[in-house]
Amino acid sequence: MTQLKSTIKFQNTGYFSKIMCDYLDQEDSIKDFYGNFPDIEGFKKQIAQKSGSYKDKNRKVLFQCVQEQTKHLSLSKLTKEHLYLLKDPKTFTVTTGHQLNLFTGPLYFLYKIISAINLATELKKNFPAYHFVPVYWMATEDHDFEEIQFFNYKGKKIQWNKDVKGAVGRTSTQGLNLVFDEIEKRFGKSKNADKLKELFSKSYLEHDTLTEATRYLANELFTDYGLVIIDGDDPGLKTLFVPHIKEELMDQTCFKEVSKTNVSLGDSYPIQVNPREINLFFLDNELRERILIEEGCFKVNNTDLVFTKGQLLDLLLVSPEKFSPNVLMRPLYQEVILPNLCYIGGGGEMAYWMQLKSFFKSVNVPFPILLLRNSVLIINKKQGKKLKKLHISEEEIFLSQNDLVRKKVKEISDLKIDFSEQRSELEKMFRHLKSLSDRTDKSFSGAVLAQEKKQLNGLNKLEKRLLQAQKRKYKEIVSRITWLQEQLFPKQSLQERQANFAEFYEDYGDELIPALVEVLKPLQLEFDIITMES
């Protein structure tokens, strides 16, 4: 497959928050909230920091647990090598995480993992004495099933209707045969469509839980690239986190440190997540509820479970798997059990990670490098031709629909739809009248100001009416512009946040992922536009 790639700065797309744009620009206002920057010099420093803090016993436990988790998978030679390399003191991970969305969910699932894969390759080139393993951390302990129970296929939602309680990873796959029936109706009859159906069937209909299904699916898609898949809902891994769980229960360090950070961040940026007094859940079959402190005791929200301090600490030592980190504690859990250098995520994830730097420092765990994942707009051959025919540049396609239509209509119109010269003349005239009004009474000054406002408003209305008239005149071109942009930006959102990989796999098959791996460069820190030529 041949493809043409270009890039646009994240900051110029209009789809990324101020905190992310300031981070990419390394503005002084954000520097206190992250550690090393994602460049080669930053990774050199990060390797030194992590080397001095990560314990060999953690490596041993990590290897044993992941080996057990993946024993039923058919692993590639490279994945096996990466798994065994976890025991080597010179091995580090680069990690991305994602919910267990049905059939991978939004398209950016692919971009997250490819960012990790390509970053590991890039680091090996720059630091050949070390080893780097790409990791996909499955968010198996989440309990927001409503967020993951569907995926979009060609603008239509395919949904799994099920009543789920507790951690989503433990959810039975029973009932997904009905989703498969829906897929068979909607997917095409091509060879690639048949492969997708087979992939869904083997992933979800031949595995008992959502964790097992997602692990199989991710391995099938990325095993050739040595991806190591980790499930944090593991008693062995939780033993490594016991000291930090205890500190959270006894001292509420996360609440104290993140609250202070939020005060500092809040001066310039919106707060992504507010901490709880205790940032842990109690986890059991069909149960994941917050742990609360009330009247000197520990209670599990929405249950009758109550523990004294001693009882809860005893339970922690015997059954650490019953304690589940929330969104603010999960990053610490991950960094404690992994020899990790970098976390790769989207803008929202990066924002809440930036709330955690002082918390990490207070518990003596190195804060990882934060890398904004690759983002991609895929344009097929037909869409590329239409963009050229309509004279729409790659930067222009990111404009809001109103701004894009307005700009294009002004360009093609045989009339000049720009009253800037008339505004300038009006303003010049009223500046003269204002100078006269300064030598008269206030009532005349008020009349001048009111008249200026009225005249400018009238001029603006006339310009809008002329624009609307030209839109009607060129309605066929306007329709083609809006239709094309809606194809590339469904629901006026980024393609990667709405579409599922399936509709692109139908077109490009097994060449899709290799084509993306070939061109995406995670340290380039720019938004990728890829035009598929064949």
mmCIF file of C-alpha atoms in Angstrom, residues 10 15-21 23-24 108 112 270 272 343-355 370-375 494 496-497:
data_model
loop_
_atom_site.group_PDB
_atom_site.id
_atom_site.type_symbol
_atom_site.label_atom_id
_atom_site.label_comp_id
_atom_site.label_asym_id
_atom_site.label_seq_id
_atom_site.Cartn_x
_atom_site.Cartn_y
_atom_site.Cartn_z
ATOM 1 C CA PHE A 10 -1.564 19.862 17.194
ATOM 2 C CA TYR A 15 -9.094 20.138 18.747
ATOM 3 C CA PHE A 16 -6.574 20.248 21.604
ATOM 4 C CA SER A 17 -6.881 21.984 24.949
ATOM 5 C CA LYS A 18 -4.845 24.937 26.165
ATOM 6 C CA ILE A 19 -2.990 22.754 28.655
ATOM 7 C CA MET A 20 -1.893 20.411 25.862
ATOM 8 C CA CYS A 21 -0.878 23.233 23.544
ATOM 9 C CA TYR A 23 2.752 21.547 27.131
ATOM 10 C CA LEU A 24 3.822 21.010 23.528
ATOM 11 C CA TYR A 108 -7.401 5.881 18.333
ATOM 12 C CA LYS A 112 -2.094 4.583 21.128
ATOM 13 C CA PRO A 270 -9.451 23.473 34.068
ATOM 14 C CA GLN A 272 -9.610 17.228 34.995
ATOM 15 C CA TYR A 343 3.079 6.997 29.499
ATOM 16 C CA ILE A 344 1.392 7.587 26.142
ATOM 17 C CA GLY A 345 -2.153 8.918 26.098
ATOM 18 C CA GLY A 346 -4.631 11.403 24.739
ATOM 19 C CA GLY A 347 -5.058 14.999 25.791
ATOM 20 C CA GLY A 348 -7.514 14.262 28.590
ATOM 21 C CA GLU A 349 -5.252 11.587 30.059
ATOM 22 C CA MET A 350 -2.211 13.851 29.889
ATOM 23 C CA ALA A 351 -4.147 16.538 31.750
ATOM 24 C CA TYR A 352 -4.966 14.369 34.761
ATOM 25 C CA TRP A 353 -1.459 12.889 34.837
ATOM 26 C CA MET A 354 -0.228 16.470 35.237
ATOM 27 C CA GLN A 355 -2.173 16.662 38.487
ATOM 28 C CA LEU A 370 4.193 12.107 29.274
ATOM 29 C CA LEU A 371 3.778 11.683 25.522
ATOM 30 C CA LEU A 372 0.745 12.854 23.576
ATOM 31 C CA ARG A 373 -0.146 9.899 21.371
ATOM 32 C CA ASN A 374 -0.168 10.036 17.601
ATOM 33 C CA SER A 375 -3.382 11.401 16.153
ATOM 34 C CA LEU A 494 -12.025 13.980 15.068
ATOM 35 C CA GLU A 496 -10.314 8.841 15.439
ATOM 36 C CA ARG A 497 -12.796 9.539 18.229
#
